[in-house]
XYZ file of C-alpha atoms in Angstrom:
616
model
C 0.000 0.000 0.000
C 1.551 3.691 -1.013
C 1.963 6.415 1.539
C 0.388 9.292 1.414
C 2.446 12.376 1.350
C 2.231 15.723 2.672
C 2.540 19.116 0.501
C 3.885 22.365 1.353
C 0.443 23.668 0.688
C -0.961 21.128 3.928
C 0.446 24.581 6.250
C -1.501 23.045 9.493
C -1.083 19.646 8.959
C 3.277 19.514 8.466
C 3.095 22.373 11.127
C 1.298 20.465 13.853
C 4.008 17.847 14.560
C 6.291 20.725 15.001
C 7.820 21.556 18.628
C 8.854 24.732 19.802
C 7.530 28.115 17.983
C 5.549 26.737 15.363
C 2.663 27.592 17.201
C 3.297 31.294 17.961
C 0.674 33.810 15.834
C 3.512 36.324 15.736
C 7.006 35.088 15.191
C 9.744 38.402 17.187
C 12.065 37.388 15.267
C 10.506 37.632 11.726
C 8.966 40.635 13.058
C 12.822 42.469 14.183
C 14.066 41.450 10.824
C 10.681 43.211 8.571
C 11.436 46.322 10.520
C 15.604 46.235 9.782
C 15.497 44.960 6.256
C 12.834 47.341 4.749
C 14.137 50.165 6.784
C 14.742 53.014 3.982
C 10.597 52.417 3.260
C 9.664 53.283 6.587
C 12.275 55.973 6.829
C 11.076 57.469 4.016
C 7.092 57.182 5.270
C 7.787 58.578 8.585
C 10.398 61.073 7.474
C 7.232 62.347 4.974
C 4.886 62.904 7.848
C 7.340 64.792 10.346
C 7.927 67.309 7.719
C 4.542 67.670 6.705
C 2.970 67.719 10.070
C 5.393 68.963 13.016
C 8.151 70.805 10.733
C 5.662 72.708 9.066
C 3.814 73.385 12.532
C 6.872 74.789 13.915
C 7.401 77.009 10.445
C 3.599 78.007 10.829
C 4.292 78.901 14.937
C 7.465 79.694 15.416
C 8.835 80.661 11.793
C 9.692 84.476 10.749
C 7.181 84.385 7.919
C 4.476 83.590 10.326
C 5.448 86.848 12.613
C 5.600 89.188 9.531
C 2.468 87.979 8.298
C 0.406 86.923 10.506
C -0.786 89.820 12.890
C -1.505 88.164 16.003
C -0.665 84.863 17.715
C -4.503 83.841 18.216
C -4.654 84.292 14.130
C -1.310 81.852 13.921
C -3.036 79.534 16.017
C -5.617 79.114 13.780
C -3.823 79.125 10.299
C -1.417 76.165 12.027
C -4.628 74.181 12.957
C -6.231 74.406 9.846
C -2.463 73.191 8.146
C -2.996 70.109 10.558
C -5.688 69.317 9.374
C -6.284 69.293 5.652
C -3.124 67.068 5.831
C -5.357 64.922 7.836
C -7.838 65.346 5.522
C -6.174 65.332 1.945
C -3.178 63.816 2.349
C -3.938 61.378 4.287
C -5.763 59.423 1.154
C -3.229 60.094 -1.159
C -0.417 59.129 0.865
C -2.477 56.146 2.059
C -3.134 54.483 -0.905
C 0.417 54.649 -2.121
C 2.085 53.787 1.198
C -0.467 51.134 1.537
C 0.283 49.365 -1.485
C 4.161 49.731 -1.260
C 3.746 47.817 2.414
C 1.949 45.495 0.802
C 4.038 44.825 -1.969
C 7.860 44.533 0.304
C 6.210 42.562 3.242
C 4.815 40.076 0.745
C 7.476 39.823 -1.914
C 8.492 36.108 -0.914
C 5.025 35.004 -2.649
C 6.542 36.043 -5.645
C 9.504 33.786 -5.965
C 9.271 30.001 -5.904
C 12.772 30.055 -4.048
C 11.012 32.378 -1.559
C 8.093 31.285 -0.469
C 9.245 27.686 -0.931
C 12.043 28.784 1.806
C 9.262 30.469 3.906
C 7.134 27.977 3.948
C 9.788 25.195 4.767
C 10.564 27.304 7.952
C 9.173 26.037 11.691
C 6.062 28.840 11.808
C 2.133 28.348 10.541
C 1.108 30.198 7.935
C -0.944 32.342 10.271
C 2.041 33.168 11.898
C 3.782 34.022 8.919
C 0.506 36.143 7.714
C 0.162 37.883 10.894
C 3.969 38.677 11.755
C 4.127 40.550 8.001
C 0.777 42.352 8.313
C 1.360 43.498 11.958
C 5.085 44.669 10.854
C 2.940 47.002 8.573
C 0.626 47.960 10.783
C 3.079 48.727 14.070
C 5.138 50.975 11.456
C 2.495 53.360 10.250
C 0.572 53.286 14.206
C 3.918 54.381 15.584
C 4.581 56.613 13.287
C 1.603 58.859 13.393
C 1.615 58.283 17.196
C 5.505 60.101 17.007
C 3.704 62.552 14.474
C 1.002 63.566 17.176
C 3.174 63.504 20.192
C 6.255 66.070 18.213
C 3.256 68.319 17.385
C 2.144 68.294 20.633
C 5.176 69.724 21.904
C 5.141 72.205 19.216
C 1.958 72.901 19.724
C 1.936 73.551 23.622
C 4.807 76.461 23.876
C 2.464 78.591 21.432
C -0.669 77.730 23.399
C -2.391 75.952 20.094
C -2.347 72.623 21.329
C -5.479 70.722 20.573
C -5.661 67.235 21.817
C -9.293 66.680 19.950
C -7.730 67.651 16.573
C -4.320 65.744 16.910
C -6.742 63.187 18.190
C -8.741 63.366 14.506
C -5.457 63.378 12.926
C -4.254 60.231 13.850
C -7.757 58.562 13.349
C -7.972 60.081 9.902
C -4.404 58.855 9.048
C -4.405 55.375 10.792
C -7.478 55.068 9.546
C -7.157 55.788 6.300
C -3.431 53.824 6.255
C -5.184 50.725 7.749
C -7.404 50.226 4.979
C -5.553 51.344 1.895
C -2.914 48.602 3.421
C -5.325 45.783 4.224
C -6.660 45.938 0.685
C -3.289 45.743 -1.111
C -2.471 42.606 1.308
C -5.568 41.553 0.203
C -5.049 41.894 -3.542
C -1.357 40.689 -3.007
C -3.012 36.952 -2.240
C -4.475 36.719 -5.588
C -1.479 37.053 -7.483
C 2.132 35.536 -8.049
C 3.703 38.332 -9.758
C 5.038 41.566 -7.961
C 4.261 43.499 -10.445
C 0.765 42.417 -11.003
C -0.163 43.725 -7.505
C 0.040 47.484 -7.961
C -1.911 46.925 -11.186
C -4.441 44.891 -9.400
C -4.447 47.229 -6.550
C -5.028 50.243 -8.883
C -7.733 48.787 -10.665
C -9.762 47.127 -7.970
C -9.626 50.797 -6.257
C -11.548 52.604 -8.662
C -13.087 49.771 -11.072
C -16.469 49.863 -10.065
C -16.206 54.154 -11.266
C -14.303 52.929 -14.398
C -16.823 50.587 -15.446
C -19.629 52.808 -14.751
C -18.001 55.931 -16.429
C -17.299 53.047 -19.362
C -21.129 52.464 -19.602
C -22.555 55.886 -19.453
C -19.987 57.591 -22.092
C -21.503 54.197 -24.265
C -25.183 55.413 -23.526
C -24.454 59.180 -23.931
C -23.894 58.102 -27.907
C -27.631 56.626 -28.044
C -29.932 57.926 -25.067
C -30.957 60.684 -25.939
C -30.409 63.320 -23.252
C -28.449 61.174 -20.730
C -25.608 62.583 -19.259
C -24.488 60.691 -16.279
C -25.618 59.504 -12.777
C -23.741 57.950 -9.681
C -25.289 55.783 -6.986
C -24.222 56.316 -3.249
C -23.051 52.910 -2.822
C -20.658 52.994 -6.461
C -19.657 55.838 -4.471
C -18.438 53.797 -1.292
C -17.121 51.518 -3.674
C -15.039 53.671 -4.819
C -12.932 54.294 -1.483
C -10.185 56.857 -2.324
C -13.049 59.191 -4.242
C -15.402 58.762 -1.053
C -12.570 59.403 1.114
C -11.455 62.649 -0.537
C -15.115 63.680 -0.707
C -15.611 62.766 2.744
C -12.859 64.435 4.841
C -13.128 68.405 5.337
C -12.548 70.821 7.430
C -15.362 72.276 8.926
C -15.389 76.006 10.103
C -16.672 78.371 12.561
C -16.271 81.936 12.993
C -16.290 83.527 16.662
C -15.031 87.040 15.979
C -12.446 87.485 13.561
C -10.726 84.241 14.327
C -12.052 80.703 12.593
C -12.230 77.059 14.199
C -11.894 74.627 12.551
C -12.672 70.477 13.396
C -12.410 67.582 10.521
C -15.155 65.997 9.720
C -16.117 62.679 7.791
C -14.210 60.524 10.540
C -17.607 58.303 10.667
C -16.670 56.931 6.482
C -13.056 56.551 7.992
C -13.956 54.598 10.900
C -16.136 52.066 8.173
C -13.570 51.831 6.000
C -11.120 51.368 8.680
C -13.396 48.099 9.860
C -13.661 47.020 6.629
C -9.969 47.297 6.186
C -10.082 44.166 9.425
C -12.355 42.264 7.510
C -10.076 42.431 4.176
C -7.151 41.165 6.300
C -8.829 38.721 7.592
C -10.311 37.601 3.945
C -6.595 37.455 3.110
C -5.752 35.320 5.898
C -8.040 32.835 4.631
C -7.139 32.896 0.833
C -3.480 32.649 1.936
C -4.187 29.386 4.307
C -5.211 28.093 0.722
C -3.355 29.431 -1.552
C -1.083 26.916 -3.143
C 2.686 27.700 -3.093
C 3.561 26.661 -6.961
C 1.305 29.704 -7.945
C 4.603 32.212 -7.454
C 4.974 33.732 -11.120
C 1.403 33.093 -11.940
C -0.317 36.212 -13.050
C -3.495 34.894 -11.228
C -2.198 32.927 -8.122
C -6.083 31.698 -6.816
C -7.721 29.219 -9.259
C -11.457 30.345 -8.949
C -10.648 34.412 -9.635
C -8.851 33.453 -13.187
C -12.629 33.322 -14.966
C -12.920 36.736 -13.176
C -9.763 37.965 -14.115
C -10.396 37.254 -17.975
C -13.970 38.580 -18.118
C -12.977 41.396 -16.482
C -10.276 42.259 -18.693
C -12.393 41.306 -22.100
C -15.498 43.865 -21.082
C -13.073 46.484 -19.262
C -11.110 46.376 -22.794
C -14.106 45.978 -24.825
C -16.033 49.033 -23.469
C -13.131 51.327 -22.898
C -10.435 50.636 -25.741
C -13.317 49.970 -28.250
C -14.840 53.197 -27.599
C -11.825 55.003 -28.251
C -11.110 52.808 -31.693
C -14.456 54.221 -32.706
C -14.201 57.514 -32.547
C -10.146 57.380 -33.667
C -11.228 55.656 -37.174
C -14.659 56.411 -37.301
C -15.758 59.815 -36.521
C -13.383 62.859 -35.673
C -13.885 65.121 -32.724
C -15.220 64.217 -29.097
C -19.152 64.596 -29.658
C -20.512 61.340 -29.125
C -24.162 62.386 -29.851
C -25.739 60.311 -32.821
C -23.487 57.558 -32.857
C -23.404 54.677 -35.664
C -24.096 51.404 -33.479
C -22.842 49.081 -36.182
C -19.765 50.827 -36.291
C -19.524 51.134 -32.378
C -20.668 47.241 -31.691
C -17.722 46.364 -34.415
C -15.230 48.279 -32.613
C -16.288 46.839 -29.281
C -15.871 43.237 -30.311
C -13.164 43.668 -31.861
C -11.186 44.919 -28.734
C -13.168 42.596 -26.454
C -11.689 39.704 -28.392
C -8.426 41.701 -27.760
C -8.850 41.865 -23.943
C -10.169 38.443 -23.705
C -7.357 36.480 -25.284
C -4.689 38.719 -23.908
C -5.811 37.788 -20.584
C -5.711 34.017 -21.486
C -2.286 34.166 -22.698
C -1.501 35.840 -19.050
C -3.269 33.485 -17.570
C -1.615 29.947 -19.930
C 1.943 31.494 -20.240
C 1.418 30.608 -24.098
C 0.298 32.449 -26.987
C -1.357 28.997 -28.354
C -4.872 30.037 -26.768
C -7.281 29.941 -29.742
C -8.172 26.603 -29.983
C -9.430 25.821 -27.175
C -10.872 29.327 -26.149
C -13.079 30.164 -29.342
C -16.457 29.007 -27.236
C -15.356 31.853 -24.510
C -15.164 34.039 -27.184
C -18.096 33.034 -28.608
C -20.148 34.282 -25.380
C -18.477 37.235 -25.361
C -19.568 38.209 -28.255
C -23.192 37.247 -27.299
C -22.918 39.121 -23.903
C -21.435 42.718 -26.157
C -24.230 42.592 -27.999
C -26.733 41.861 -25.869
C -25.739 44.861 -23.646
C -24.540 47.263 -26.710
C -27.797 47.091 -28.725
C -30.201 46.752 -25.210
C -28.285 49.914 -23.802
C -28.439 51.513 -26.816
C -31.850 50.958 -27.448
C -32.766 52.232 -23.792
C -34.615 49.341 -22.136
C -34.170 49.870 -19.179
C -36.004 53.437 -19.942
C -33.341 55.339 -18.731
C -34.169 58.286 -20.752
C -38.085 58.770 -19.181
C -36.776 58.399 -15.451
C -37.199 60.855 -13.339
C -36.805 60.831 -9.821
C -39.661 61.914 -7.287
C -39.771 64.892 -5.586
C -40.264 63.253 -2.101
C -36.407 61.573 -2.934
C -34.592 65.125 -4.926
C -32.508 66.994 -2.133
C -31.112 69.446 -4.564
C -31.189 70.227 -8.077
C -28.336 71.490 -10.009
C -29.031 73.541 -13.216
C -27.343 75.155 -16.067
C -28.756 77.054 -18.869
C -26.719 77.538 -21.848
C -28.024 79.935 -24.714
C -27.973 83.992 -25.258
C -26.531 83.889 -21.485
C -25.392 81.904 -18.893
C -27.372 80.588 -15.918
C -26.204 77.970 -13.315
C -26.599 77.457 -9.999
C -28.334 74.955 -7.191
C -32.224 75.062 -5.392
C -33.414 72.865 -2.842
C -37.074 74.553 -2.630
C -39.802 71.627 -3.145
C -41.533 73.854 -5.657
C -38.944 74.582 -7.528
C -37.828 70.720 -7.465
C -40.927 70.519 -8.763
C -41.080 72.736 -11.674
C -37.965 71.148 -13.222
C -39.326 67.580 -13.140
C -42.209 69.159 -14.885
C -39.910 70.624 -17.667
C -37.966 67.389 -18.326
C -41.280 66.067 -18.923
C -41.971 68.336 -21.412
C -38.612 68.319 -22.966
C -38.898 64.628 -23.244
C -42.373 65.091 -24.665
C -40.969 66.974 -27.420
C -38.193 64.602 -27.866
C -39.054 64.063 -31.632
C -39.627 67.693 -32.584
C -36.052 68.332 -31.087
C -34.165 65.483 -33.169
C -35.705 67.013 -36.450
C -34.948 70.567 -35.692
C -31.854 69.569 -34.832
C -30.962 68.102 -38.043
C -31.825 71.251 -39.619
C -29.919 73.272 -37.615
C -27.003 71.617 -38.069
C -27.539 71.805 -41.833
C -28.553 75.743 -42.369
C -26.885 77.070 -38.523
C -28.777 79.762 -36.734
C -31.137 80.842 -39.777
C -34.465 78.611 -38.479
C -33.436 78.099 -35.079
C -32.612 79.055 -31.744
C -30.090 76.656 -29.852
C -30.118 76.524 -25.573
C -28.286 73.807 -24.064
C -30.080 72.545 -20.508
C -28.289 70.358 -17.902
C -30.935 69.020 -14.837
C -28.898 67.779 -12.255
C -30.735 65.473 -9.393
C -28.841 65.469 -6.285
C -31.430 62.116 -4.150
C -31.366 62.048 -0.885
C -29.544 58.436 -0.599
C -26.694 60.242 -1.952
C -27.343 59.231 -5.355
C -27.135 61.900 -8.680
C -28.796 61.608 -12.131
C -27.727 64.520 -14.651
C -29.761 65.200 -18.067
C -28.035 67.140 -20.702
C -30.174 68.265 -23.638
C -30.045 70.049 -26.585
C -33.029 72.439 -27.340
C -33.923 73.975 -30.809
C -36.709 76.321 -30.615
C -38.206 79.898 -32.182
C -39.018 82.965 -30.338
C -43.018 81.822 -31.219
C -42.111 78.492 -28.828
C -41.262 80.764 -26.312
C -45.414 81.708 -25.809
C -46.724 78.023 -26.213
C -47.254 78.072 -21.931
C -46.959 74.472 -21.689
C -43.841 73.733 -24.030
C -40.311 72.870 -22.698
C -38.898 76.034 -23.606
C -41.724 78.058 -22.583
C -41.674 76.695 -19.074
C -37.747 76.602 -18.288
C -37.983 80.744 -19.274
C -40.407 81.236 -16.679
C -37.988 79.085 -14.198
C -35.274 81.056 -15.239
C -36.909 84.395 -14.378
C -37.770 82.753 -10.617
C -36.186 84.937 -7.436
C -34.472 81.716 -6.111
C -32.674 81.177 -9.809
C -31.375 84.217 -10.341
C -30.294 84.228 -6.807
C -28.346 81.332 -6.909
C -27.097 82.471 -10.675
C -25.905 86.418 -9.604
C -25.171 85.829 -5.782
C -24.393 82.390 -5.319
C -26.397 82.933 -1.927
C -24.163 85.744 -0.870
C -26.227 88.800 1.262
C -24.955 92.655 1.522
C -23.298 92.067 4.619
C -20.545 89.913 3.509
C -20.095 92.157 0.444
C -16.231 93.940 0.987
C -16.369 96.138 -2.115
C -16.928 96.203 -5.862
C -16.008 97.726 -9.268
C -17.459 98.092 -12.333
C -16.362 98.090 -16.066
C -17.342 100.735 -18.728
C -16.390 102.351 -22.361
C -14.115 104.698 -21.612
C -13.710 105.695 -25.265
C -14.118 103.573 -28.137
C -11.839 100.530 -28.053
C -11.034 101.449 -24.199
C -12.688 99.547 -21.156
C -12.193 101.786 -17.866
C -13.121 100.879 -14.463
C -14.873 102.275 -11.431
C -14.390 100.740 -8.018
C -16.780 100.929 -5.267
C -16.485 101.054 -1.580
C -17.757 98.766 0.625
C -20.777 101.000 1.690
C -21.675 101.519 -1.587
C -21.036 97.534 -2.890
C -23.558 96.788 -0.233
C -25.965 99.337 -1.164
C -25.506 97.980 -4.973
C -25.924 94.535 -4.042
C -29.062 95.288 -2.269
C -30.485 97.015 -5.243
C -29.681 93.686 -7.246
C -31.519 91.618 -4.299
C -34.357 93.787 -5.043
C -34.101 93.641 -9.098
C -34.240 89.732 -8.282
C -37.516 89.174 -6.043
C -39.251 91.277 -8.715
C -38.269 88.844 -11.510
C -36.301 91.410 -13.346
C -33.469 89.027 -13.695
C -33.429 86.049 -16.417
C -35.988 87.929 -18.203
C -34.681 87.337 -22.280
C -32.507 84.145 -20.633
C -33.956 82.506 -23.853
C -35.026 85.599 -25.578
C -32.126 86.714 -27.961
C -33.107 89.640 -29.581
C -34.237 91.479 -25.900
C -31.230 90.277 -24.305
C -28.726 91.666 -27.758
C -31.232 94.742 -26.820
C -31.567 94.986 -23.644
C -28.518 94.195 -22.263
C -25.673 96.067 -21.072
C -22.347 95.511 -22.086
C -20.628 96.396 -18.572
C -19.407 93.610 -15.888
C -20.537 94.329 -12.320
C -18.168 92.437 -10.137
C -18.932 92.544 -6.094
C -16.085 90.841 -3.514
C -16.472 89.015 -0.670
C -14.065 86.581 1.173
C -14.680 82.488 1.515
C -14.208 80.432 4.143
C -10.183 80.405 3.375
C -10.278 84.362 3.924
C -9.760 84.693 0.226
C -11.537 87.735 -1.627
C -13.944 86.200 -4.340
C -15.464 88.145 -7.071
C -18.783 87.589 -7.922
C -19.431 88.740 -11.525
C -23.293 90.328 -12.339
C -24.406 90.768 -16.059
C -28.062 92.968 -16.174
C -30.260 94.757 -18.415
C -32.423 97.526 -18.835
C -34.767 95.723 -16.579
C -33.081 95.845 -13.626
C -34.669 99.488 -12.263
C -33.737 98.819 -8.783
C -29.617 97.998 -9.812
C -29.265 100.943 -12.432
C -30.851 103.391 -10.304
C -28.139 102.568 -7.143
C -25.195 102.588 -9.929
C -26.274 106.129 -11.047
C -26.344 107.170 -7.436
């Protein structure tokens, strides 16, 4: 009878006859020699972080520029917290999802190297132990290391009477938290594959592929649907974790006299990607108790993610490069309205085959794929059809929904035509109003696609042009944005219930033109203001206000605007060429960052209330 042998991939069962420290979850002395032999890497991390934290603290505190520029120690107090801060909050993802992968990538080399890992594994220690001594080497460098961070900053910070322990305190939970899930996810990716290389690809890709692939399909349905634009769910969002995470983390501020406060907020998305960082490491655990040691070199190291790998690659390719092929040989020029779908679906198949049998020749080591991978291919042709023609020919009815009103937070709006109009409202009614326009633009859908035909043939001679982007902000988080085209005639513009008709009655609405002009902004944050005028012909000149009389002008405009004498001719070309003066009123007031804005008002002869406080 034969005896049955044991594998270097049986980790628990060769293991378990071991004496000694095979049983230990963290091996000191792998752990001592991960900290001395990848020393320059966490030199170089922690050396990053005491210049951009404590150095520049003491620069911001202490430095001479501070005292010559910064009137008052209170006001140096401030500036140095907010410098804490957005490092907490912006570089904190950037640096974490680099450092995290370059952890990642020196603590688990050995996997890449048969001589490696078949050394590693042939040592005395489980391969929990050997998991868990490399991921907690990691982990205890970038801990400490922000830990040092806080504490040197706290001694900079005391002497000068800014010390904050709540704001170090969100520091290091922005940064460790950030750090601890950027890292966990490249360990986790590093399991899948054999090749060292591979993992910052894989990393990369997993990291924003569920964006990608949805930026992939809308810029496909832009060419067919007609008025689509784009749209993001909250959870492609969360799935997206350095774009939440940079979304997520800002500095919030309060004013108490002339000096701000500031405190960081978003720590609640770091603290669930931080957990879900835990969970990734432990996924990896598992796939590494599995994975099979042979696999070193392999481009995908875990049997069961290879059909993944090559699908993904095939539709990824198919979607992204094939788009691009169209409009290279094609069609000329970025507009992807009006597409040819033949032409498209041939350029998508074409690349999909591409991507599909470049990832099987990854995945065999051999270029001699095609015989035995036509029936793959054969299904991925199926599957790009299938979804090219069904997307194109909107069946999912992407093009008629719109949200209710009960779910829209906020709408964003821009109105393109004679003059420009953009800005946000979160009034119910006015939600309301715009739903009721897309309904009527989509009602005309038909009319529009003829005019438009002959207005690209004979140009401005028949009709009018206005371009009109809807913007739906849910309250889940969510967005859907409409972009359409409208060709219309100064007669449309009396037809009370037609789309063009109704969006020039929203764009003469108080809140609009508020939003538009003022961005929100009232008198009393107004600092001063200027105005341009013909000099002589061929020669602007300009008058400046002070900040009396800027607030006293930007009254008048408040005024102008509650009467609806704003966004009159928005649509209306020959009053607006008429009516319309040629001078720039520009009014400045000073953001959050103490930075003076200007905020630029265009007006007409309508505007009573404005011209009369000018002339004064």
């Amino acid at each position: 009878m034969q005896s049955k042998t044991l594998s270097s991939d049986s980790p628990r069962r060769e293991t378990a006859r071991r004496p000694g420290r095979a049983g230990r979850l963290v091996n000191p002395t792998l752990f001592r020699k991960n900290l001395t032999r990848f020393w320059p890497l966490w030199a170089a991390y922690g050396a990053f972080w005491i210049i951009a934290v404590p150095v520049l603290q003491y620069m911001q505190l202490y430095g001479q520029a501070a005292r010559l520029y910064t009137p008052s120690a209170a006001q140096r107090t401030a500036d140095a917290t907010r410098q804490m801060l957005e490092a907490g909050a912006g570089l904190s993802v950037i640096v974490g999802a680099v450092a995290g992968c370059l952890f990642a990538m020196v603590l688990f080399s050995y996997l890449y190297s048969a001589r490696s890992v078949g050394m590693m594994h042939s040592f005395p220690i489980r391969r929990e132990g050997l998991f868990l001594t490399n991921y907690l080497s990691g982990a205890a460098v970038f801990l400490a290391t922000d830990a040092v961070v806080v504490l040197l900053t706290a001694a900079i910070q005391g002497p000068a009477g800014a010390l904050d322990w709540g704001n170090l305190g969100a520091f290091f939970l922005s940064n460790g938290g950030t750090m601890l899930f950027f890292y966990s996810f490249a360990v986790f990716c590093a399991m899948f594959t054999g090749q060292i290389l591979a993992l910052p690809a894989f990393y990369a890709i997993f990291n924003i592929l569920i964006m990608a692939v949805n930026q992939l399909i809308q810029s496909f349905a832009r060419a067919f649907i007609y008025g689509y634009d784009s749209g993001s769910s909250a959870w492609m969002v969360w799935l997206t974790p350095a774009w939440k995470l940079y979304r997520t983390l800002k500095l919030d501020q309060t004013n108490r006299g002339a000096l701000a406060q500031f405190r960081l907020r978003g720590l609640s998305a770091v603290g669930i990607y931080a957990a879900a960082g835990l969970v990734f490491a432990a996924a990896a655990l598992l796939v590494y108790q599995h994975r099979r040691s042979e696999t070193a070199g392999d481009t995908v190291s875990v049997r069961c993610m290879r059909p993944v790998f090559r699908w993904s690659v095939a539709l990824c390719t198919a979607f992204g490069l094939g788009q691009a092929l169209y409009f290279l040989v094609f069609r000329s020029g970025s507009d992807s309205n009006h597409a040819s779908l033949p032409e498209m679906m041939l350029c998508i198949i074409f690349c999909g085959l591409l991507g599909y049998y470049a990832a099987e020749m990854l995945l065999k080591k051999t270029f001699r794929v095609f015989r035995n991978s036509w029936r793959g291919a054969v299904i991925l042709t199926a599957l790009l059809l299938a979804v090219g023609i069904g997307t194109a020919r909107d069946v999912l009815g992407v093009a008629s929904r719109i949200p209710a009103v009960s779910r829209i937070a906020s709408v964003d709006f821009n109105f393109s035509g004679e003059n420009q109009c953009s800005g946000a409202v979160s009034d119910a009614g006015l939600i309301r109003e715009f739903c009721e326009a897309q309904k009527s633009i989509l009602a005309e859908k038909g009319v529009m696609l003829q005019r438009e035909k002959v207005y690209n043939a004979h140009g401005t001679d028949r009709y009018s042009y206005a371009g009109v982007i809807i913007c739906y902000h849910l309250k889940n988080g969510s967005t859907i944005s409409q972009n359409y085209g409208l060709y219309y005639t100064l007669s449309d513009l009396k037809h009370s219930s037609g789309a063009i008709s109704r969006l020039a009655k929203l764009a003469a609405e108080p809140e609009i033109q508020r939003s538009n002009l003022l961005a929100h902004l009232t008198p009393d944050q107004v600092r001063n203001g200027e105005l341009d005028y013909l000099k002589t012909a061929g020669s602007l000149g300009t008058v400046s206000f002070d900040r009396d009389a800027a607030r006293e002008i930007c009254a008048a405009a408040e005024r102008d605007i509650a009467a609806g004498h704003f966004g009159k001719n928005q649509f209306d070309y020959q009053s607006y060429r008429r009516e319309t003066y040629a001078n720039t009123l520009r009014l400045y007031y000073k953001n959050a960052q103490g930075d003076l804005i200007p905020q630029s008002i265009s007006f007409s002869s309508n505007c009573t209330e404005l011209i009369a406080a000018l002339k004064k």
